[in-house]
PDB file of C-alpha atoms in Angstrom:
ATOM      1  CA  UNK N   1     -17.409 -16.561 -90.039  1.00 61.00           C
ATOM      2  CA  UNK N   2     -15.636 -18.753 -87.685  1.00 68.00           C
ATOM      3  CA  UNK N   3     -13.069 -17.271 -85.164  1.00 74.00           C
ATOM      4  CA  UNK N   4      -9.477 -17.694 -85.751  1.00 73.00           C
ATOM      5  CA  UNK N   5      -7.727 -20.341 -83.524  1.00 80.00           C
ATOM      6  CA  UNK N   6      -6.253 -19.144 -80.266  1.00 86.00           C
ATOM      7  CA  UNK N   7      -5.344 -20.134 -76.692  1.00 90.00           C
ATOM      8  CA  UNK N   8      -7.839 -19.391 -74.014  1.00 92.00           C
ATOM      9  CA  UNK N   9      -6.777 -18.349 -70.532  1.00 93.00           C
ATOM     10  CA  UNK N  10      -9.252 -17.858 -67.591  1.00 94.00           C
ATOM     11  CA  UNK N  11      -7.149 -16.386 -64.552  1.00 95.00           C
ATOM     12  CA  UNK N  12      -8.956 -16.295 -61.149  1.00 96.00           C
ATOM     13  CA  UNK N  13      -7.000 -13.401 -59.847  1.00 96.00           C
ATOM     14  CA  UNK N  14      -5.785  -9.798 -60.982  1.00 96.00           C
ATOM     15  CA  UNK N  15      -2.005 -10.994 -60.079  1.00 96.00           C
ATOM     16  CA  UNK N  16      -2.621 -14.295 -62.191  1.00 96.00           C
ATOM     17  CA  UNK N  17      -4.041 -12.106 -65.067  1.00 95.00           C
ATOM     18  CA  UNK N  18      -0.875  -9.689 -64.908  1.00 95.00           C
ATOM     19  CA  UNK N  19       1.554 -12.595 -64.718  1.00 95.00           C
ATOM     20  CA  UNK N  20      -0.194 -14.214 -67.915  1.00 94.00           C
ATOM     21  CA  UNK N  21      -0.001 -10.878 -69.767  1.00 92.00           C
ATOM     22  CA  UNK N  22       3.547 -10.288 -68.703  1.00 91.00           C
ATOM     23  CA  UNK N  23       4.506 -13.714 -69.959  1.00 91.00           C
ATOM     24  CA  UNK N  24       2.607 -13.292 -73.330  1.00 88.00           C
ATOM     25  CA  UNK N  25       4.007  -9.859 -74.296  1.00 80.00           C
ATOM     26  CA  UNK N  26       2.224  -8.455 -77.215  1.00 78.00           C
ATOM     27  CA  UNK N  27       0.368 -11.536 -78.377  1.00 79.00           C
ATOM     28  CA  UNK N  28      -2.653 -11.345 -76.100  1.00 85.00           C
ATOM     29  CA  UNK N  29      -6.000  -9.768 -76.079  1.00 86.00           C
ATOM     30  CA  UNK N  30      -8.134  -9.119 -73.051  1.00 88.00           C
ATOM     31  CA  UNK N  31     -11.745 -10.334 -73.076  1.00 86.00           C
ATOM     32  CA  UNK N  32     -14.115  -8.632 -70.922  1.00 86.00           C
ATOM     33  CA  UNK N  33     -17.599  -8.288 -72.271  1.00 76.00           C
ATOM     34  CA  UNK N  34     -16.348  -9.309 -75.626  1.00 73.00           C
ATOM     35  CA  UNK N  35     -18.729  -6.793 -77.800  1.00 70.00           C
ATOM     36  CA  UNK N  36     -15.773  -5.608 -79.662  1.00 76.00           C
ATOM     37  CA  UNK N  37     -12.924  -8.207 -79.473  1.00 78.00           C
ATOM     38  CA  UNK N  38     -15.033 -10.931 -80.808  1.00 73.00           C
ATOM     39  CA  UNK N  39     -16.668  -9.124 -83.510  1.00 72.00           C
ATOM     40  CA  UNK N  40     -13.243  -7.797 -84.728  1.00 76.00           C
ATOM     41  CA  UNK N  41     -12.010 -11.422 -84.635  1.00 77.00           C
ATOM     42  CA  UNK N  42     -14.792 -12.595 -86.711  1.00 74.00           C
ATOM     43  CA  UNK N  43     -14.164  -9.765 -89.251  1.00 75.00           C
ATOM     44  CA  UNK N  44     -10.464 -10.748 -89.389  1.00 73.00           C
ATOM     45  CA  UNK N  45      -9.483  -7.438 -88.037  1.00 73.00           C
ATOM     46  CA  UNK N  46      -7.707  -9.238 -85.156  1.00 76.00           C
ATOM     47  CA  UNK N  47      -6.125 -12.535 -84.591  1.00 75.00           C
ATOM     48  CA  UNK N  48      -4.476 -12.872 -81.199  1.00 79.00           C
ATOM     49  CA  UNK N  49      -2.541 -15.934 -80.382  1.00 86.00           C
ATOM     50  CA  UNK N  50      -3.954 -15.798 -76.651  1.00 88.00           C
ATOM     51  CA  UNK N  51      -7.056 -14.506 -75.333  1.00 90.00           C
ATOM     52  CA  UNK N  52      -7.029 -13.881 -71.365  1.00 92.00           C
ATOM     53  CA  UNK N  53     -10.587 -13.755 -70.022  1.00 92.00           C
ATOM     54  CA  UNK N  54     -11.345 -11.731 -66.839  1.00 94.00           C
ATOM     55  CA  UNK N  55     -14.700 -12.869 -66.019  1.00 90.00           C
ATOM     56  CA  UNK N  56     -13.545 -14.639 -62.939  1.00 93.00           C
ATOM     57  CA  UNK N  57     -11.398 -11.952 -61.711  1.00 96.00           C
ATOM     58  CA  UNK N  58     -13.361 -10.640 -58.990  1.00 95.00           C
ATOM     59  CA  UNK N  59     -11.033  -7.709 -58.172  1.00 95.00           C
ATOM     60  CA  UNK N  60     -12.181  -6.064 -61.256  1.00 97.00           C
ATOM     61  CA  UNK N  61     -15.938  -6.199 -60.566  1.00 95.00           C
ATOM     62  CA  UNK N  62     -18.088  -3.834 -58.563  1.00 93.00           C
ATOM     63  CA  UNK N  63     -18.119  -0.240 -57.245  1.00 96.00           C
ATOM     64  CA  UNK N  64     -16.406   0.848 -54.196  1.00 95.00           C
ATOM     65  CA  UNK N  65     -16.593   4.020 -52.208  1.00 92.00           C
ATOM     66  CA  UNK N  66     -14.029   5.045 -49.582  1.00 90.00           C
ATOM     67  CA  UNK N  67     -12.555   8.148 -48.153  1.00 86.00           C
ATOM     68  CA  UNK N  68     -14.182  10.565 -50.742  1.00 89.00           C
ATOM     69  CA  UNK N  69     -13.320   8.174 -53.775  1.00 96.00           C
ATOM     70  CA  UNK N  70     -15.335   5.973 -56.158  1.00 98.00           C
ATOM     71  CA  UNK N  71     -13.602   3.088 -57.523  1.00 98.00           C
ATOM     72  CA  UNK N  72     -15.127   1.193 -60.516  1.00 98.00           C
ATOM     73  CA  UNK N  73     -13.800  -2.116 -61.632  1.00 98.00           C
ATOM     74  CA  UNK N  74     -13.359  -2.359 -65.441  1.00 97.00           C
ATOM     75  CA  UNK N  75     -15.651  -5.506 -65.741  1.00 96.00           C
ATOM     76  CA  UNK N  76     -18.580  -3.554 -64.496  1.00 97.00           C
ATOM     77  CA  UNK N  77     -21.135  -3.601 -67.258  1.00 97.00           C
ATOM     78  CA  UNK N  78     -22.956  -0.514 -68.700  1.00 97.00           C
ATOM     79  CA  UNK N  79     -26.214  -1.836 -67.427  1.00 97.00           C
ATOM     80  CA  UNK N  80     -24.831  -2.069 -63.816  1.00 97.00           C
ATOM     81  CA  UNK N  81     -23.649   1.416 -64.155  1.00 97.00           C
ATOM     82  CA  UNK N  82     -26.987   2.657 -65.481  1.00 97.00           C
ATOM     83  CA  UNK N  83     -28.859   1.223 -62.512  1.00 96.00           C
ATOM     84  CA  UNK N  84     -26.697   1.723 -59.431  1.00 96.00           C
ATOM     85  CA  UNK N  85     -28.012   4.378 -57.269  1.00 95.00           C
ATOM     86  CA  UNK N  86     -24.662   5.793 -56.054  1.00 94.00           C
ATOM     87  CA  UNK N  87     -23.670   6.538 -59.928  1.00 96.00           C
ATOM     88  CA  UNK N  88     -27.216   7.950 -60.589  1.00 95.00           C
ATOM     89  CA  UNK N  89     -27.063  10.497 -57.607  1.00 93.00           C
ATOM     90  CA  UNK N  90     -23.306  11.444 -57.730  1.00 94.00           C
ATOM     91  CA  UNK N  91     -22.327  10.893 -61.514  1.00 97.00           C
ATOM     92  CA  UNK N  92     -25.462  11.371 -63.308  1.00 97.00           C
ATOM     93  CA  UNK N  93     -23.946  12.019 -66.637  1.00 98.00           C
ATOM     94  CA  UNK N  94     -21.978   8.747 -66.516  1.00 98.00           C
ATOM     95  CA  UNK N  95     -25.255   7.063 -65.661  1.00 98.00           C
ATOM     96  CA  UNK N  96     -26.756   8.643 -68.626  1.00 97.00           C
ATOM     97  CA  UNK N  97     -24.053   7.689 -70.818  1.00 97.00           C
ATOM     98  CA  UNK N  98     -24.293   4.089 -69.756  1.00 97.00           C
ATOM     99  CA  UNK N  99     -27.947   3.864 -70.339  1.00 95.00           C
ATOM    100  CA  UNK N 100     -27.581   5.263 -73.985  1.00 93.00           C
ATOM    101  CA  UNK N 101     -24.726   2.692 -74.937  1.00 93.00           C
ATOM    102  CA  UNK N 102     -26.033   0.244 -77.574  1.00 86.00           C
ATOM    103  CA  UNK N 103     -29.179  -1.905 -76.773  1.00 87.00           C
ATOM    104  CA  UNK N 104     -30.298  -3.539 -73.431  1.00 90.00           C
ATOM    105  CA  UNK N 105     -28.307  -6.797 -74.747  1.00 91.00           C
ATOM    106  CA  UNK N 106     -25.363  -4.801 -75.301  1.00 91.00           C
ATOM    107  CA  UNK N 107     -25.412  -2.969 -72.056  1.00 94.00           C
ATOM    108  CA  UNK N 108     -25.568  -6.345 -70.262  1.00 94.00           C
ATOM    109  CA  UNK N 109     -22.359  -7.339 -71.741  1.00 93.00           C
ATOM    110  CA  UNK N 110     -20.324  -4.239 -72.455  1.00 93.00           C
ATOM    111  CA  UNK N 111     -17.904  -3.083 -69.833  1.00 95.00           C
ATOM    112  CA  UNK N 112     -16.712   0.092 -68.705  1.00 97.00           C
ATOM    113  CA  UNK N 113     -13.152  -0.975 -69.292  1.00 96.00           C
ATOM    114  CA  UNK N 114     -13.794  -2.284 -72.700  1.00 94.00           C
ATOM    115  CA  UNK N 115     -15.480   0.954 -73.591  1.00 95.00           C
ATOM    116  CA  UNK N 116     -12.517   3.001 -72.458  1.00 97.00           C
ATOM    117  CA  UNK N 117      -9.659   0.828 -73.903  1.00 95.00           C
ATOM    118  CA  UNK N 118     -11.152   0.410 -77.339  1.00 93.00           C
ATOM    119  CA  UNK N 119     -10.585   4.198 -77.379  1.00 95.00           C
ATOM    120  CA  UNK N 120     -13.316   4.967 -80.048  1.00 94.00           C
ATOM    121  CA  UNK N 121     -13.805   8.752 -80.696  1.00 95.00           C
ATOM    122  CA  UNK N 122     -17.743   8.324 -80.300  1.00 93.00           C
ATOM    123  CA  UNK N 123     -17.755   6.138 -76.980  1.00 94.00           C
ATOM    124  CA  UNK N 124     -20.346   6.875 -74.780  1.00 95.00           C
ATOM    125  CA  UNK N 125     -18.559   6.758 -71.457  1.00 98.00           C
ATOM    126  CA  UNK N 126     -15.373   8.642 -72.090  1.00 98.00           C
ATOM    127  CA  UNK N 127     -16.842  12.075 -72.099  1.00 98.00           C
ATOM    128  CA  UNK N 128     -18.925  11.834 -68.707  1.00 99.00           C
ATOM    129  CA  UNK N 129     -15.855  10.042 -67.140  1.00 99.00           C
ATOM    130  CA  UNK N 130     -13.546  13.045 -68.252  1.00 99.00           C
ATOM    131  CA  UNK N 131     -15.764  15.857 -67.106  1.00 99.00           C
ATOM    132  CA  UNK N 132     -15.840  14.229 -63.581  1.00 98.00           C
ATOM    133  CA  UNK N 133     -11.970  14.004 -63.743  1.00 98.00           C
ATOM    134  CA  UNK N 134     -11.603  10.345 -64.011  1.00 99.00           C
ATOM    135  CA  UNK N 135      -8.315   8.587 -63.316  1.00 99.00           C
ATOM    136  CA  UNK N 136      -7.344   5.072 -64.536  1.00 99.00           C
ATOM    137  CA  UNK N 137      -5.134   2.605 -62.416  1.00 99.00           C
ATOM    138  CA  UNK N 138      -2.939   0.501 -64.730  1.00 98.00           C
ATOM    139  CA  UNK N 139      -0.997  -2.403 -63.559  1.00 98.00           C
ATOM    140  CA  UNK N 140       1.831  -4.858 -64.882  1.00 95.00           C
ATOM    141  CA  UNK N 141       4.197  -7.000 -63.396  1.00 94.00           C
ATOM    142  CA  UNK N 142       6.727  -4.128 -63.080  1.00 94.00           C
ATOM    143  CA  UNK N 143       4.469  -1.968 -61.139  1.00 95.00           C
ATOM    144  CA  UNK N 144       1.429   0.458 -60.963  1.00 97.00           C
ATOM    145  CA  UNK N 145       0.807   3.901 -62.353  1.00 98.00           C
ATOM    146  CA  UNK N 146      -2.310   6.276 -62.379  1.00 98.00           C
ATOM    147  CA  UNK N 147      -3.167   8.597 -65.316  1.00 98.00           C
ATOM    148  CA  UNK N 148      -6.025  11.190 -65.960  1.00 99.00           C
ATOM    149  CA  UNK N 149      -8.278   9.673 -68.229  1.00 99.00           C
ATOM    150  CA  UNK N 150      -7.873  12.464 -70.890  1.00 97.00           C
ATOM    151  CA  UNK N 151      -4.028  11.613 -71.163  1.00 98.00           C
ATOM    152  CA  UNK N 152      -4.994   7.881 -71.567  1.00 98.00           C
ATOM    153  CA  UNK N 153      -6.328   8.548 -75.140  1.00 98.00           C
ATOM    154  CA  UNK N 154      -3.854   8.927 -78.055  1.00 98.00           C
ATOM    155  CA  UNK N 155      -6.122   8.691 -81.035  1.00 97.00           C
ATOM    156  CA  UNK N 156      -8.613   6.406 -82.786  1.00 96.00           C
ATOM    157  CA  UNK N 157      -7.938   2.928 -81.243  1.00 93.00           C
ATOM    158  CA  UNK N 158      -4.831   4.079 -79.519  1.00 96.00           C
ATOM    159  CA  UNK N 159      -4.172   4.391 -75.891  1.00 97.00           C
ATOM    160  CA  UNK N 160      -1.027   4.896 -73.535  1.00 97.00           C
ATOM    161  CA  UNK N 161      -1.731   1.198 -72.304  1.00 96.00           C
ATOM    162  CA  UNK N 162       1.779  -0.583 -72.389  1.00 95.00           C
ATOM    163  CA  UNK N 163       2.367  -4.174 -73.405  1.00 92.00           C
ATOM    164  CA  UNK N 164       1.488  -6.559 -70.499  1.00 93.00           C
ATOM    165  CA  UNK N 165      -0.666  -3.696 -68.657  1.00 95.00           C
ATOM    166  CA  UNK N 166      -4.133  -4.062 -67.482  1.00 96.00           C
ATOM    167  CA  UNK N 167      -6.620  -1.521 -66.658  1.00 97.00           C
ATOM    168  CA  UNK N 168      -7.641  -2.442 -63.075  1.00 97.00           C
ATOM    169  CA  UNK N 169      -9.861   0.454 -61.935  1.00 98.00           C
ATOM    170  CA  UNK N 170     -11.422   3.916 -62.633  1.00 99.00           C
ATOM    171  CA  UNK N 171     -11.287   6.313 -59.959  1.00 99.00           C
ATOM    172  CA  UNK N 172     -13.579   9.290 -59.384  1.00 98.00           C
ATOM    173  CA  UNK N 173     -13.524  12.043 -56.803  1.00 97.00           C
ATOM    174  CA  UNK N 174     -16.604  12.705 -54.576  1.00 93.00           C
ATOM    175  CA  UNK N 175     -18.463  15.640 -56.330  1.00 94.00           C
ATOM    176  CA  UNK N 176     -18.380  18.954 -54.425  1.00 93.00           C
ATOM    177  CA  UNK N 177     -21.538  20.873 -53.022  1.00 92.00           C
ATOM    178  CA  UNK N 178     -23.440  22.617 -55.836  1.00 95.00           C
ATOM    179  CA  UNK N 179     -22.106  20.450 -58.594  1.00 96.00           C
ATOM    180  CA  UNK N 180     -23.880  18.652 -61.355  1.00 97.00           C
ATOM    181  CA  UNK N 181     -23.416  17.051 -64.656  1.00 98.00           C
ATOM    182  CA  UNK N 182     -25.120  16.349 -68.103  1.00 98.00           C
ATOM    183  CA  UNK N 183     -24.688  14.079 -71.031  1.00 98.00           C
ATOM    184  CA  UNK N 184     -26.359  14.416 -74.392  1.00 97.00           C
ATOM    185  CA  UNK N 185     -26.038  12.197 -77.494  1.00 95.00           C
ATOM    186  CA  UNK N 186     -27.081  12.553 -81.105  1.00 93.00           C
ATOM    187  CA  UNK N 187     -27.033   9.423 -83.400  1.00 74.00           C
ATOM    188  CA  UNK N 188     -29.048   8.660 -86.572  1.00 56.00           C
ATOM    189  CA  UNK N 189     -31.330   6.161 -84.764  1.00 53.00           C
ATOM    190  CA  UNK N 190     -32.913   6.052 -81.298  1.00 55.00           C
ATOM    191  CA  UNK N 191     -30.805   2.916 -80.325  1.00 52.00           C
ATOM    192  CA  UNK N 192     -27.967   0.787 -81.346  1.00 53.00           C
ATOM    193  CA  UNK N 193     -26.165   4.017 -82.711  1.00 60.00           C
ATOM    194  CA  UNK N 194     -22.808   5.155 -82.615  1.00 75.00           C
ATOM    195  CA  UNK N 195     -22.975   8.779 -81.639  1.00 85.00           C
ATOM    196  CA  UNK N 196     -22.636  11.430 -84.585  1.00 92.00           C
ATOM    197  CA  UNK N 197     -21.881  13.913 -81.642  1.00 96.00           C
ATOM    198  CA  UNK N 198     -21.858  13.717 -77.863  1.00 97.00           C
ATOM    199  CA  UNK N 199     -21.246  16.093 -75.197  1.00 99.00           C
ATOM    200  CA  UNK N 200     -20.753  15.845 -71.493  1.00 99.00           C
ATOM    201  CA  UNK N 201     -20.620  18.934 -69.033  1.00 99.00           C
ATOM    202  CA  UNK N 202     -19.869  19.475 -65.435  1.00 99.00           C
ATOM    203  CA  UNK N 203     -20.434  22.695 -63.411  1.00 98.00           C
ATOM    204  CA  UNK N 204     -19.485  23.465 -59.898  1.00 97.00           C
ATOM    205  CA  UNK N 205     -21.211  26.851 -58.398  1.00 96.00           C
ATOM    206  CA  UNK N 206     -20.225  28.892 -55.610  1.00 94.00           C
ATOM    207  CA  UNK N 207     -23.893  28.465 -54.428  1.00 89.00           C
ATOM    208  CA  UNK N 208     -27.354  27.565 -55.667  1.00 85.00           C
ATOM    209  CA  UNK N 209     -27.397  30.536 -57.977  1.00 83.00           C
ATOM    210  CA  UNK N 210     -23.828  30.729 -58.806  1.00 81.00           C
ATOM    211  CA  UNK N 211     -21.276  32.133 -59.949  1.00 96.00           C
ATOM    212  CA  UNK N 212     -19.641  29.143 -61.819  1.00 98.00           C
ATOM    213  CA  UNK N 213     -16.558  28.242 -59.730  1.00 97.00           C
ATOM    214  CA  UNK N 214     -15.413  25.100 -62.199  1.00 98.00           C
ATOM    215  CA  UNK N 215     -16.535  23.935 -65.657  1.00 99.00           C
ATOM    216  CA  UNK N 216     -15.550  21.224 -67.819  1.00 99.00           C
ATOM    217  CA  UNK N 217     -16.917  20.474 -71.385  1.00 99.00           C
ATOM    218  CA  UNK N 218     -15.874  17.228 -73.188  1.00 99.00           C
ATOM    219  CA  UNK N 219     -16.864  16.683 -76.771  1.00 99.00           C
ATOM    220  CA  UNK N 220     -17.071  13.156 -78.575  1.00 97.00           C
ATOM    221  CA  UNK N 221     -17.002  12.137 -82.135  1.00 95.00           C
ATOM    222  CA  UNK N 222     -15.625  15.466 -83.235  1.00 97.00           C
ATOM    223  CA  UNK N 223     -11.952  14.848 -82.974  1.00 96.00           C
ATOM    224  CA  UNK N 224      -9.576  11.827 -83.169  1.00 96.00           C
ATOM    225  CA  UNK N 225     -10.271  11.408 -79.309  1.00 97.00           C
ATOM    226  CA  UNK N 226     -12.767  12.816 -76.692  1.00 98.00           C
ATOM    227  CA  UNK N 227     -11.492  16.441 -76.234  1.00 98.00           C
ATOM    228  CA  UNK N 228     -12.087  19.292 -73.819  1.00 98.00           C
ATOM    229  CA  UNK N 229     -13.211  22.510 -74.940  1.00 99.00           C
ATOM    230  CA  UNK N 230     -10.967  24.944 -73.090  1.00 98.00           C
ATOM    231  CA  UNK N 231     -12.408  28.115 -74.434  1.00 98.00           C
ATOM    232  CA  UNK N 232     -15.719  27.035 -73.567  1.00 99.00           C
ATOM    233  CA  UNK N 233     -14.715  26.328 -69.969  1.00 99.00           C
ATOM    234  CA  UNK N 234     -12.870  29.674 -69.816  1.00 99.00           C
ATOM    235  CA  UNK N 235     -15.993  31.489 -70.720  1.00 99.00           C
ATOM    236  CA  UNK N 236     -17.924  29.703 -68.095  1.00 99.00           C
ATOM    237  CA  UNK N 237     -15.949  30.063 -65.119  1.00 98.00           C
ATOM    238  CA  UNK N 238     -16.635  33.205 -63.050  1.00 98.00           C
ATOM    239  CA  UNK N 239     -19.890  33.864 -65.094  1.00 98.00           C
ATOM    240  CA  UNK N 240     -23.439  33.764 -63.891  1.00 97.00           C
ATOM    241  CA  UNK N 241     -25.033  30.535 -65.028  1.00 97.00           C
ATOM    242  CA  UNK N 242     -27.719  31.511 -67.246  1.00 97.00           C
ATOM    243  CA  UNK N 243     -29.164  30.827 -70.909  1.00 97.00           C
ATOM    244  CA  UNK N 244     -26.817  33.765 -72.244  1.00 98.00           C
ATOM    245  CA  UNK N 245     -23.653  32.320 -70.796  1.00 98.00           C
ATOM    246  CA  UNK N 246     -24.579  28.753 -72.085  1.00 99.00           C
ATOM    247  CA  UNK N 247     -25.192  29.929 -75.395  1.00 99.00           C
ATOM    248  CA  UNK N 248     -21.855  31.697 -75.696  1.00 99.00           C
ATOM    249  CA  UNK N 249     -20.057  28.673 -74.164  1.00 99.00           C
ATOM    250  CA  UNK N 250     -21.841  26.449 -76.744  1.00 99.00           C
ATOM    251  CA  UNK N 251     -20.441  28.564 -79.558  1.00 99.00           C
ATOM    252  CA  UNK N 252     -16.981  28.461 -78.172  1.00 99.00           C
ATOM    253  CA  UNK N 253     -17.431  24.666 -77.740  1.00 99.00           C
ATOM    254  CA  UNK N 254     -18.428  24.568 -81.726  1.00 98.00           C
ATOM    255  CA  UNK N 255     -15.211  26.605 -82.529  1.00 98.00           C
ATOM    256  CA  UNK N 256     -13.104  24.147 -80.856  1.00 98.00           C
ATOM    257  CA  UNK N 257     -14.374  21.187 -82.290  1.00 98.00           C
ATOM    258  CA  UNK N 258     -12.655  19.524 -85.044  1.00 96.00           C
ATOM    259  CA  UNK N 259     -15.073  17.284 -87.044  1.00 94.00           C
ATOM    260  CA  UNK N 260     -14.833  15.397 -90.215  1.00 89.00           C
ATOM    261  CA  UNK N 261     -16.996  14.643 -93.202  1.00 91.00           C
ATOM    262  CA  UNK N 262     -18.169  11.095 -93.632  1.00 86.00           C
ATOM    263  CA  UNK N 263     -21.060   8.986 -94.748  1.00 80.00           C
ATOM    264  CA  UNK N 264     -22.906   9.637 -91.421  1.00 79.00           C
ATOM    265  CA  UNK N 265     -22.838  13.425 -91.444  1.00 86.00           C
ATOM    266  CA  UNK N 266     -20.935  16.651 -92.716  1.00 93.00           C
ATOM    267  CA  UNK N 267     -18.379  18.522 -90.647  1.00 95.00           C
ATOM    268  CA  UNK N 268     -20.506  21.562 -90.701  1.00 96.00           C
ATOM    269  CA  UNK N 269     -23.576  19.635 -89.343  1.00 96.00           C
ATOM    270  CA  UNK N 270     -21.680  18.031 -86.594  1.00 96.00           C
ATOM    271  CA  UNK N 271     -20.116  21.600 -85.647  1.00 97.00           C
ATOM    272  CA  UNK N 272     -23.771  23.076 -85.507  1.00 97.00           C
ATOM    273  CA  UNK N 273     -24.934  19.992 -83.397  1.00 97.00           C
ATOM    274  CA  UNK N 274     -21.941  20.601 -80.841  1.00 98.00           C
ATOM    275  CA  UNK N 275     -23.519  23.884 -80.241  1.00 98.00           C
ATOM    276  CA  UNK N 276     -27.033  22.718 -79.739  1.00 98.00           C
ATOM    277  CA  UNK N 277     -25.921  19.642 -77.466  1.00 98.00           C
ATOM    278  CA  UNK N 278     -23.389  21.662 -75.316  1.00 99.00           C
ATOM    279  CA  UNK N 279     -26.197  24.144 -74.425  1.00 99.00           C
ATOM    280  CA  UNK N 280     -28.315  21.200 -73.437  1.00 98.00           C
ATOM    281  CA  UNK N 281     -25.606  19.443 -71.411  1.00 99.00           C
ATOM    282  CA  UNK N 282     -25.072  22.667 -69.620  1.00 99.00           C
ATOM    283  CA  UNK N 283     -28.730  23.230 -68.687  1.00 98.00           C
ATOM    284  CA  UNK N 284     -28.835  19.593 -67.420  1.00 98.00           C
ATOM    285  CA  UNK N 285     -25.735  20.151 -65.450  1.00 98.00           C
ATOM    286  CA  UNK N 286     -26.891  23.480 -63.933  1.00 97.00           C
ATOM    287  CA  UNK N 287     -30.209  21.972 -62.865  1.00 95.00           C
ATOM    288  CA  UNK N 288     -28.611  19.242 -61.058  1.00 95.00           C
ATOM    289  CA  UNK N 289     -25.904  21.735 -59.470  1.00 95.00           C
ATOM    290  CA  UNK N 290     -28.336  24.368 -58.049  1.00 90.00           C
ATOM    291  CA  UNK N 291     -29.945  21.452 -55.995  1.00 86.00           C
ATOM    292  CA  UNK N 292     -27.099  19.370 -54.788  1.00 80.00           C
ATOM    293  CA  UNK N 293     -26.352  19.529 -51.206  1.00 66.00           C
ATOM    294  CA  UNK N 294     -22.837  18.799 -49.866  1.00 55.00           C
ATOM    295  CA  UNK N 295     -22.239  15.185 -48.767  1.00 49.00           C
ATOM    296  CA  UNK N 296     -18.992  13.311 -48.623  1.00 43.00           C
ATOM    297  CA  UNK N 297     -18.540   9.439 -48.548  1.00 43.00           C
ATOM    298  CA  UNK N 298     -17.062   7.817 -45.463  1.00 40.00           C
TER     299      UNK N 298
END
């Protein structure tokens, strides 16, 4: 099927891109990796009058570290995230999520910004980003604002991105000492699969053996948007990190989940898998946390 007709724009700077989006109002779509936009256009689900391609906007590429913060450009690909040493060493759950996204071909095209802005409930990068407390920086001609990522998602395919606004960076704080993350995904196939359930976990300990100082659990594909399991987090904080605590927290997470029945799996099965995957993600996070020594980026 042929693409519908549209006007193509290729800005060379962030300011130029923001200016174009401001002029076009709601009649423009942003092209980054194109793994979602072009498919939806071919299917007739989208027919934007204008497409603004970000491939030549250098400000939106790359990963920077400064004063205890990591800033990731929205045009960084999943393949790049998966292979970057600074991501693997400090945000291992994010690197795992990037490595499980689609196929090698898709990972070479799909961007972190696109994975966020499409707001799919089963997206691979949202849960690990949320457990690390990611924030998104949004810009338009009138100014700039920063939001916690969990507040950015409103529902399936819905975000708080305003007309003319562009996601220009994702910001993460340097992880504390004795902290770690884990990401686990369940699909019906080993690759090219949308998650049936995915879970990310983050633990921060008072020392190599605990107790748990802080905890975050994010569930994907079991609610209209990625969701934190507050009851699981409350169970973990202050507890001694062991198999019994992780099992109780996993059961709490399953209770918080709001899965649906569809052709890919029943709500009951998904809820049971939340329990299994949450425990696995917590074990991964704990194994990393008890070995992590403190270091802060300069």
